[in-house]
Short mmCIF file of C-alpha atoms and ligand atoms in Angstrom, two decimals:
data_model
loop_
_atom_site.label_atom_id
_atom_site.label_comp_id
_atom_site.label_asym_id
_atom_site.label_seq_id
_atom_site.Cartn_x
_atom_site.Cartn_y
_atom_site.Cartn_z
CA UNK A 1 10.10 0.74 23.61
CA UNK A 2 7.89 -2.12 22.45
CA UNK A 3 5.06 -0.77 20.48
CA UNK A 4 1.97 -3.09 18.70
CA UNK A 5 0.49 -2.48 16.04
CA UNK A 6 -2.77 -2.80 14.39
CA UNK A 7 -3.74 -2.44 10.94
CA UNK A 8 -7.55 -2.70 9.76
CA UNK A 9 -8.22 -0.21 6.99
CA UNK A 10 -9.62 -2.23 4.79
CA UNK A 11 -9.60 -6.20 4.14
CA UNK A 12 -6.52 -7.23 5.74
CA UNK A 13 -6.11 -7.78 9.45
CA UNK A 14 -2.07 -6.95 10.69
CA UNK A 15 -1.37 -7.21 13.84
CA UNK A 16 2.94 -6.64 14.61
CA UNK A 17 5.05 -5.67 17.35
CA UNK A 18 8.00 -3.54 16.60
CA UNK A 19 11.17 -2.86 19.34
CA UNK A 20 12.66 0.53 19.22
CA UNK A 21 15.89 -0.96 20.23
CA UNK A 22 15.50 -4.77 18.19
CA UNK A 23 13.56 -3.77 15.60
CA UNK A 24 10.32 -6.19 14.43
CA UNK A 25 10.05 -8.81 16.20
CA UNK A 26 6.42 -10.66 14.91
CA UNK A 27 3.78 -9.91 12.71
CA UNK A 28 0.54 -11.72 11.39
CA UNK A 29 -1.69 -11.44 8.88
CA UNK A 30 -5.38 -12.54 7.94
CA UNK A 31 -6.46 -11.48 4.42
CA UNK A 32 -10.12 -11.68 4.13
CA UNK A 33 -9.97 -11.93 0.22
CA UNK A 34 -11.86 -15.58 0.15
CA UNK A 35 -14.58 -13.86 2.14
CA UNK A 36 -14.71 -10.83 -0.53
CA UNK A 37 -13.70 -12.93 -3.96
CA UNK A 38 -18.22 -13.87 -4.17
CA UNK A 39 -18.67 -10.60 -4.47
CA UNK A 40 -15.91 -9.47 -6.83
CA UNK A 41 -14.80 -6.89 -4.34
CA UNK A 42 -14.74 -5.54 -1.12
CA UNK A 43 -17.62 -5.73 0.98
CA UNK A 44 -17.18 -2.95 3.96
CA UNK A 45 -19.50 -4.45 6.63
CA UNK A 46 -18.21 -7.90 5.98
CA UNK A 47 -14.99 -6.31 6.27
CA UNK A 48 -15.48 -4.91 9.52
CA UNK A 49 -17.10 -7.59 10.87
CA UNK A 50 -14.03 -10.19 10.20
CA UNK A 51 -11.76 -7.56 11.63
CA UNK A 52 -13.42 -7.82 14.92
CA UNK A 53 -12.94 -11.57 15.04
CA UNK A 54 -9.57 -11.65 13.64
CA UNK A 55 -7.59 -8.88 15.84
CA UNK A 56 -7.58 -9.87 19.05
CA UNK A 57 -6.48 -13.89 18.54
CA UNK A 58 -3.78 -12.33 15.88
CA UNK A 59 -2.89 -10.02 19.13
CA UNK A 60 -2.28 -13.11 20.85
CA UNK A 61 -0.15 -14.84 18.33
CA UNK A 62 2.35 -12.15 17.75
CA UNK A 63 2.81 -11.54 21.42
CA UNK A 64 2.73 -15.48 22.21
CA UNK A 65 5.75 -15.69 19.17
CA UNK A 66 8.26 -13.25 21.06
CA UNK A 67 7.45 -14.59 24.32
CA UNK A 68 5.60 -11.01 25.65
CA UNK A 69 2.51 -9.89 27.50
CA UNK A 70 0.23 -7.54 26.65
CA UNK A 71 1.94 -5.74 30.15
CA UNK A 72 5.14 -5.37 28.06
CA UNK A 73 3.83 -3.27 25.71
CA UNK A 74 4.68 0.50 25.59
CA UNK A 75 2.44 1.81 23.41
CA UNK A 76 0.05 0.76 20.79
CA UNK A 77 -0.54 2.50 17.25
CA UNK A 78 -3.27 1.67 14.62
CA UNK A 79 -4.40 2.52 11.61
CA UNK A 80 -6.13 6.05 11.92
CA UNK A 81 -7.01 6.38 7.93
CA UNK A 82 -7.22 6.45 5.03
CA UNK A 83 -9.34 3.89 4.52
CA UNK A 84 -12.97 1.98 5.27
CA UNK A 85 -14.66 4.05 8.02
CA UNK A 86 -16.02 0.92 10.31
CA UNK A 87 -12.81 -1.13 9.35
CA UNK A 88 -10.77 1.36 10.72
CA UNK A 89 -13.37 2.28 13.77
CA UNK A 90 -12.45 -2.06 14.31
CA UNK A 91 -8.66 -1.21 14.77
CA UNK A 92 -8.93 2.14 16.52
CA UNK A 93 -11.55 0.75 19.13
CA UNK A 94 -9.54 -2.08 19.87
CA UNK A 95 -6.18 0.03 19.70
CA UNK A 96 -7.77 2.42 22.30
CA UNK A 97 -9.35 -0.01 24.88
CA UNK A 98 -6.25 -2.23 25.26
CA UNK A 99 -4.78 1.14 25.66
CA UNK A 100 -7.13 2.37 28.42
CA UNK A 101 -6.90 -0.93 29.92
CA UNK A 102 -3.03 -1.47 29.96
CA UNK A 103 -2.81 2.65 30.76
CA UNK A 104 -0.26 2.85 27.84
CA UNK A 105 -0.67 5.83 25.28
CA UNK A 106 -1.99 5.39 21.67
CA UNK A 107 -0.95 7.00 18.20
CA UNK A 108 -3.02 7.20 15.55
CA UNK A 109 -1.45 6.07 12.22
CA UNK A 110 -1.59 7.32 9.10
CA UNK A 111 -1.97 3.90 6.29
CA UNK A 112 0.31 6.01 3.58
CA UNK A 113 2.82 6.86 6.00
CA UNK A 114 3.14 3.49 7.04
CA UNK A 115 3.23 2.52 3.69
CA UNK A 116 5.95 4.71 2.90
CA UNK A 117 8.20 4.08 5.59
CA UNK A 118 8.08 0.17 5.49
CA UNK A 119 10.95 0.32 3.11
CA UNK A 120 13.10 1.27 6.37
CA UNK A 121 12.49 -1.71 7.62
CA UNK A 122 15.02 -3.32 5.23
CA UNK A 123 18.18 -4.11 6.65
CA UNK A 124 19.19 -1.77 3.80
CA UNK A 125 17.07 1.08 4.52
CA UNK A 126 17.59 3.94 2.21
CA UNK A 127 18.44 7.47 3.60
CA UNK A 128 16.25 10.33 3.67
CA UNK A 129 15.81 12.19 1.28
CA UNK A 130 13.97 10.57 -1.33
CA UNK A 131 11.37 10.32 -4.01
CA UNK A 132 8.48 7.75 -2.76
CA UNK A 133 6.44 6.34 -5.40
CA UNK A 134 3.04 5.20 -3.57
CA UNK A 135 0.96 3.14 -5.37
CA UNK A 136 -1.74 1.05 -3.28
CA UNK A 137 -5.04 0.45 -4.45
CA UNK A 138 -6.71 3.57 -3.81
CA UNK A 139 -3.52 6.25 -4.45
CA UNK A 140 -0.96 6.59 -7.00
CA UNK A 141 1.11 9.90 -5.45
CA UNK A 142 4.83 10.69 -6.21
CA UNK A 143 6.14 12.25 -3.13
CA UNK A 144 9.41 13.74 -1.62
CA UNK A 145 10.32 12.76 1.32
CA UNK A 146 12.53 14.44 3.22
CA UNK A 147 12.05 12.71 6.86
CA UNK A 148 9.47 11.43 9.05
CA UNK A 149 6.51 13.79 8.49
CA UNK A 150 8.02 15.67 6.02
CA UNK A 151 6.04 15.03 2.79
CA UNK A 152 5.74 17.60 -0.36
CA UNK A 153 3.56 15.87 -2.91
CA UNK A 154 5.16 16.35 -6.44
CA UNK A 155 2.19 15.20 -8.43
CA UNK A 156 -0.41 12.00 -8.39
CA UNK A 157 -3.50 10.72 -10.38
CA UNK A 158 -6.22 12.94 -11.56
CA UNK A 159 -8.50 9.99 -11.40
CA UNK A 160 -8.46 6.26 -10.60
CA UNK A 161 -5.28 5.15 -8.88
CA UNK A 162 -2.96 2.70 -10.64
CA UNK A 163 -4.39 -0.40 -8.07
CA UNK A 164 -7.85 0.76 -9.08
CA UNK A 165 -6.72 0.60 -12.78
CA UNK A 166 -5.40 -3.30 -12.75
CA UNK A 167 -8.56 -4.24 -10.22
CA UNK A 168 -11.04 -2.55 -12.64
CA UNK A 169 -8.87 -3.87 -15.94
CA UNK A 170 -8.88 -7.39 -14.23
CA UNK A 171 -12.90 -7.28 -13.46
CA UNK A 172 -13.63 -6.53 -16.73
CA UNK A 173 -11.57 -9.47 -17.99
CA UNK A 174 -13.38 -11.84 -15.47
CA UNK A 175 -10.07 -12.87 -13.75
CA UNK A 176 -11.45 -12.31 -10.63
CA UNK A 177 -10.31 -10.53 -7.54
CA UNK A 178 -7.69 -8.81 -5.88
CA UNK A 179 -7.29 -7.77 -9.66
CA UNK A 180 -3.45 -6.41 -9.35
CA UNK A 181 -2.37 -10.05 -9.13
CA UNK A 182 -4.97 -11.87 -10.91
CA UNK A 183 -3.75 -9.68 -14.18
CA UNK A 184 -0.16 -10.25 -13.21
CA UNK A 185 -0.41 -13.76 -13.59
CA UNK A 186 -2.58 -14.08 -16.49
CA UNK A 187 -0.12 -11.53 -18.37
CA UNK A 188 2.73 -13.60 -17.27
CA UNK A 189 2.16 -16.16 -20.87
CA UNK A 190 0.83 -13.04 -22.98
CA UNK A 191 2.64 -11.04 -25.70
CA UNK A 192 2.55 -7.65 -26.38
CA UNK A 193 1.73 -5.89 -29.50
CA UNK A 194 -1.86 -7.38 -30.26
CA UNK A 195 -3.51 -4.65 -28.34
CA UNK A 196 -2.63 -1.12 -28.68
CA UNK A 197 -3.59 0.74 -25.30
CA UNK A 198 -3.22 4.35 -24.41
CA UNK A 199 -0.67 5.71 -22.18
CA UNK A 200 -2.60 8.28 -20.48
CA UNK A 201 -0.31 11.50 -19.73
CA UNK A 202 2.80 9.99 -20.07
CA UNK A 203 3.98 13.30 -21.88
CA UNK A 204 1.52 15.75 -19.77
CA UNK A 205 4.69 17.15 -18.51
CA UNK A 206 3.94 17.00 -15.26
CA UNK A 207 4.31 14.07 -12.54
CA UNK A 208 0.09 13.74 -12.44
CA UNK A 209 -0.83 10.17 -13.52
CA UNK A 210 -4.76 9.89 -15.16
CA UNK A 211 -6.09 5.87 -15.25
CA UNK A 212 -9.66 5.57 -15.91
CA UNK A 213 -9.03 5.94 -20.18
CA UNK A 214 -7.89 2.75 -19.35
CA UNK A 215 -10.75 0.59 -18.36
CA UNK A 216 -12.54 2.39 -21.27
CA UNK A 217 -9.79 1.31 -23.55
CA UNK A 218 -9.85 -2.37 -22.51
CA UNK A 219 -13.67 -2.88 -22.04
CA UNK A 220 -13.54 -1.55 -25.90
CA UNK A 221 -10.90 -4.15 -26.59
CA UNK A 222 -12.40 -7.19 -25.32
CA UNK A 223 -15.78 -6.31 -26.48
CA UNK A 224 -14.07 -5.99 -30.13
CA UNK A 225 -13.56 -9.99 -30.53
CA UNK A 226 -14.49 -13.11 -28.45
CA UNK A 227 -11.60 -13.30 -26.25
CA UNK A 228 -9.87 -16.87 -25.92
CA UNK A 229 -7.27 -17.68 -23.43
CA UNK A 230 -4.25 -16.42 -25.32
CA UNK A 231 -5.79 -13.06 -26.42
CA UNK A 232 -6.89 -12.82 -23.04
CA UNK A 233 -3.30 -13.03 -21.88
CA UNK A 234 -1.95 -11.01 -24.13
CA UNK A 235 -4.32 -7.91 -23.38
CA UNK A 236 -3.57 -8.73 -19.93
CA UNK A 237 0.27 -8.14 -20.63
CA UNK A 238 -0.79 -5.16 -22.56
CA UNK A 239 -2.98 -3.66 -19.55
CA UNK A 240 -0.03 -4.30 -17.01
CA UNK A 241 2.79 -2.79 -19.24
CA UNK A 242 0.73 0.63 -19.93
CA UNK A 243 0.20 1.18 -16.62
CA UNK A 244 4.03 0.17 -15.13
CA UNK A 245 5.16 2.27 -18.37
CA UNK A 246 3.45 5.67 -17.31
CA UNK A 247 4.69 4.81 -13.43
CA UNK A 248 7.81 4.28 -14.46
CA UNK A 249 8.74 7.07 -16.54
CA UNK A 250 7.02 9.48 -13.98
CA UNK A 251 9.27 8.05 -11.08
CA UNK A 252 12.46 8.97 -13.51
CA UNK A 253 10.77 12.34 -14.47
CA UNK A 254 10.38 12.92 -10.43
CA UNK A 255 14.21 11.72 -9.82
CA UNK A 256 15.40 14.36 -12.35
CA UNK A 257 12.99 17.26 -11.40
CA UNK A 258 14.21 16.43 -7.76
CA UNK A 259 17.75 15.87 -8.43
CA UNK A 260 17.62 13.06 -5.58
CA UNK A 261 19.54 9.78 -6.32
CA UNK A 262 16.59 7.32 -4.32
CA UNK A 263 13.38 6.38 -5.10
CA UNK A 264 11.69 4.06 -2.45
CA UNK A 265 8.36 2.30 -3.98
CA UNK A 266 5.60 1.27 -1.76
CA UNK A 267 2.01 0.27 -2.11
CA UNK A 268 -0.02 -2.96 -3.57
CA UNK A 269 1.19 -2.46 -6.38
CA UNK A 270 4.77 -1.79 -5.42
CA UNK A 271 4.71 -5.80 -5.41
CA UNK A 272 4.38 -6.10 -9.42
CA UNK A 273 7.44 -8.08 -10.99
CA UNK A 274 7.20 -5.97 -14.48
CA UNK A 275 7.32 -2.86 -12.24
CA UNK A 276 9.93 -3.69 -10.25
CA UNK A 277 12.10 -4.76 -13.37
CA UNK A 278 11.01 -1.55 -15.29
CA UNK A 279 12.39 0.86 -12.36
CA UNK A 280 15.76 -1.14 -11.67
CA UNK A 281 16.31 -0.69 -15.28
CA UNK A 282 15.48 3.34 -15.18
CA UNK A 283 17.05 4.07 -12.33
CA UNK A 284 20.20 2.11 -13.00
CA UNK A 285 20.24 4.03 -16.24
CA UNK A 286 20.72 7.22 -14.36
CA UNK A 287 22.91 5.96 -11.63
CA UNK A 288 20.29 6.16 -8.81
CA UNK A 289 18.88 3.53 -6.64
CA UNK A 290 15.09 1.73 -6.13
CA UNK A 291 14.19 0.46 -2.74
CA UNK A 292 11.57 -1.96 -2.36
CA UNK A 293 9.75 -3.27 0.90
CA UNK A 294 9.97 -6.85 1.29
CA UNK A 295 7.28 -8.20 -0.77
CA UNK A 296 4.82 -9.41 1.84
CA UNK A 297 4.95 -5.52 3.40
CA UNK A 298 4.14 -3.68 0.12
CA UNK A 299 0.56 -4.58 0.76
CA UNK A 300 -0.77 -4.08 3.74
CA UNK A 301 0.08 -5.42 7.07
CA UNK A 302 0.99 -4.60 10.27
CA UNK A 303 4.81 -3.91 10.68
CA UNK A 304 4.41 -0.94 8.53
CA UNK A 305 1.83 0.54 11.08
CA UNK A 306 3.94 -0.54 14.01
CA UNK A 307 7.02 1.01 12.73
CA UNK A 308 5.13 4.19 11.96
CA UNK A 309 3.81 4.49 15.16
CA UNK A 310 7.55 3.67 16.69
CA UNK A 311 8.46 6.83 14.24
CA UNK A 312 5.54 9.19 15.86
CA UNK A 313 6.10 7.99 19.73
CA UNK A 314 6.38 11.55 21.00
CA UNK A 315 2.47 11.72 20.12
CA UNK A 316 1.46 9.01 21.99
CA UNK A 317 -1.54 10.19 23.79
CA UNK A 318 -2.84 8.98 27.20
CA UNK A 319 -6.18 10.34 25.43
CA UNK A 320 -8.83 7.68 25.17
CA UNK A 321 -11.41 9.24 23.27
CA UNK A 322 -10.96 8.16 19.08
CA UNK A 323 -12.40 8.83 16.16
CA UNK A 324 -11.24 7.95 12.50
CA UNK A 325 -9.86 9.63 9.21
CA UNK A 326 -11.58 7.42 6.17
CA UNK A 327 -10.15 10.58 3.95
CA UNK A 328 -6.66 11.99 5.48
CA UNK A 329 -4.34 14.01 3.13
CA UNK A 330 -0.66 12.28 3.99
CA UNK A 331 1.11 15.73 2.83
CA UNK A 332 -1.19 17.03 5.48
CA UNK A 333 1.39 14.81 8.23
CA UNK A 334 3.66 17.35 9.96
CA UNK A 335 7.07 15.79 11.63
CA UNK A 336 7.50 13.77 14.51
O1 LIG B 1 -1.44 -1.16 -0.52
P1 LIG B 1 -2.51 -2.13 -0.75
O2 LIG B 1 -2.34 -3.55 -0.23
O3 LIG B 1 -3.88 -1.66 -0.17
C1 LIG B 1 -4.28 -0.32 -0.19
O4 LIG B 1 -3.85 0.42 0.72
O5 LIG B 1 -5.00 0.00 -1.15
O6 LIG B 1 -2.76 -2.17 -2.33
C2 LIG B 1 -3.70 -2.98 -2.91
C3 LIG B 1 -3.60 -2.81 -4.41
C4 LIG B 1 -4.73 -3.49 -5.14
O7 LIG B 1 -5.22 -2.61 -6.14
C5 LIG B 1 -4.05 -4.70 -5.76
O8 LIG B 1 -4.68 -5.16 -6.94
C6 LIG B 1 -2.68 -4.16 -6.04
O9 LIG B 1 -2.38 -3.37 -4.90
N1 LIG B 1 -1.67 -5.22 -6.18
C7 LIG B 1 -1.02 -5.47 -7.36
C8 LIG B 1 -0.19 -6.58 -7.11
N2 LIG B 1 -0.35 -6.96 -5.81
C9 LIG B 1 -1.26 -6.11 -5.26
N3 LIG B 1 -1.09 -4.87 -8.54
C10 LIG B 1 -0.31 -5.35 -9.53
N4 LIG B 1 0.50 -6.40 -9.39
C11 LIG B 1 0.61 -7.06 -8.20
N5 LIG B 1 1.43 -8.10 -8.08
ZN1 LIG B 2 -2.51 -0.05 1.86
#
């Protein structure tokens, strides 16, 4: 079964088409983050707007790059929510009409899940169960996954998600936008120790995460002196190793409450280098395993949501009437 998929939740256009029995077989990508970077965010009209020009010619190139037609497809899944209502009314509407008009059946994805199961796209593709660390830019959720559909949420942020907390970090700093990276470059020449920032709930017990002490905590900081390059590096470094600390030593804490030997990490933020080294270093410790999506699918794109639609194919729906989920609870999801 050849499905597409379509992926327009918030500034990213993914369009990919995934082969039950090849696996994925093209994907492409248009980040609208030059469009966005003026404004120092995301702006959700513009966003939806630059979906609507980018899906269809992306639609083209992925089915021009395996040598398909739009005929060949079997189904077609998009992004359903979480995310920017008209962004993801872009996807759906486009998702249903090629649907309508090729008389194939739809699914309606959910972002997280997609998220969460890109991992399996790996040629290594870890085994279920497992503990999923998702941390994208607006969750931070440690879940257990025990299949397709079968989420239990063990604990996530009582406030700003971990994404939030380098984008917010990073704005105050001026180093521009998408923050995660911006700040994970600057704090690549920094040195810790300068600044002393909290590390909020790392002993609440619990597997909750709470990140907006920390904008508070660096806007204090940086307002404290004139900040020059260096110090600005170093508070950078400081920001990003609070924040990969407390995810870290949650993701162990959820391992051992659990007893399960995998974590899989997906999300945004799943792409930080400190991160990843922090967590191969934990879980190594306790003789467990991280797996990682390939770097270019831990933010978004549109394998992930044409894998996850691959997963849910029994709901395909000859329906042609959509609507949207901006808010969607993924432990919510029931299985496939
Ligand atoms: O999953 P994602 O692409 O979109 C959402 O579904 O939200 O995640 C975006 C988030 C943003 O907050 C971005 O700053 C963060 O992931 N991010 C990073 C890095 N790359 C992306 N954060 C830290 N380090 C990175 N290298
Ligand atoms: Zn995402």
């Amino acid at each position: 079964m050849l499905v597409l998929g379509i992926e327009t939740s918030c500034d990213e256009t993914g369009i990919a088409l995934y082969s039950t029995a090849s696996g994925l077989l093209s994907h492409a990508l248009y980040s609208q983050v030059r469009m966005h970077e003026e404004y120092g965010g995301v702006v959700p009209e513009l966003a939806s707007r630059d979906h609507i020009r980018r899906a269809l010619p992306l639609t083209r190139q992925v089915l021009q790059q395996s040598g398909l037609a739009l005929t060949d497809l079997n189904a077609i899944a998009y992004t359903e929510g979480p995310g920017l209502a008209g962004a993801l009314l872009v996807g759906a509407s486009i998702a249903t009409s090629l649907g309508f008009a090729l008389q194939r059946p739809v699914i309606g994805v959910h972002h997280l899940e997609g998220h969460l199961l890109a991992p399996l796209l790996e040629p290594r593709p870890p085994e279920f169960p497992f503990v999923a660390l998702l941390v994208s830019g607006g969750h931070t959720q440690l879940m257990r996954v025990d299949g397709v559909g079968r989420y239990t949420l063990l604990g996530e942020t009582v406030d700003d998600a971990a994404g939030e907390a380098f984008d917010k970090s990073a704005k105050l700093m001026g180093l521009g936008y998408p923050g995660g990276p911006a700040l994970a470059k600057t704090a690549e020449t920094g040195q810790l120790g300068r600044f002393k920032l909290p590390r909020p709930m790392l002993h609440s017990h619990d597997l909750n995460f709470s990140f907006s002490g920390l904008k508070t905590a660096v806007l204090t900081a940086s307002r404290a002196q004139t900040m020059d390059i260096r110090m600005r590096a170093d508070l950078a470094a400081e920001v990003q190793e609070a924040i990969t600390e407390v995810l870290a030593a949650k993701s162990l804490a959820a391992l051992q409450q659990t007893g399960l030997q995998r974590l899989v990490v997906a999300g945004g933020v799943g792409a930080n280098t400190r991160l990843r080294a922090r967590l191969n270093l934990a879980v190594s410790n306790i003789g467990a395993e991280v797996y990682y999506p390939k770097l270019e699918f831990c933010t978004d794109n549109g394998a992930m949501i044409a894998f996850a639609g691959a997963m849910r194919l029994k709901h395909a729906q000859k329906e042609y009437g959509f609507g949207v989920r901006p808010r969607w609870d993924l432990a919510q999801l029931e299985a496939p």
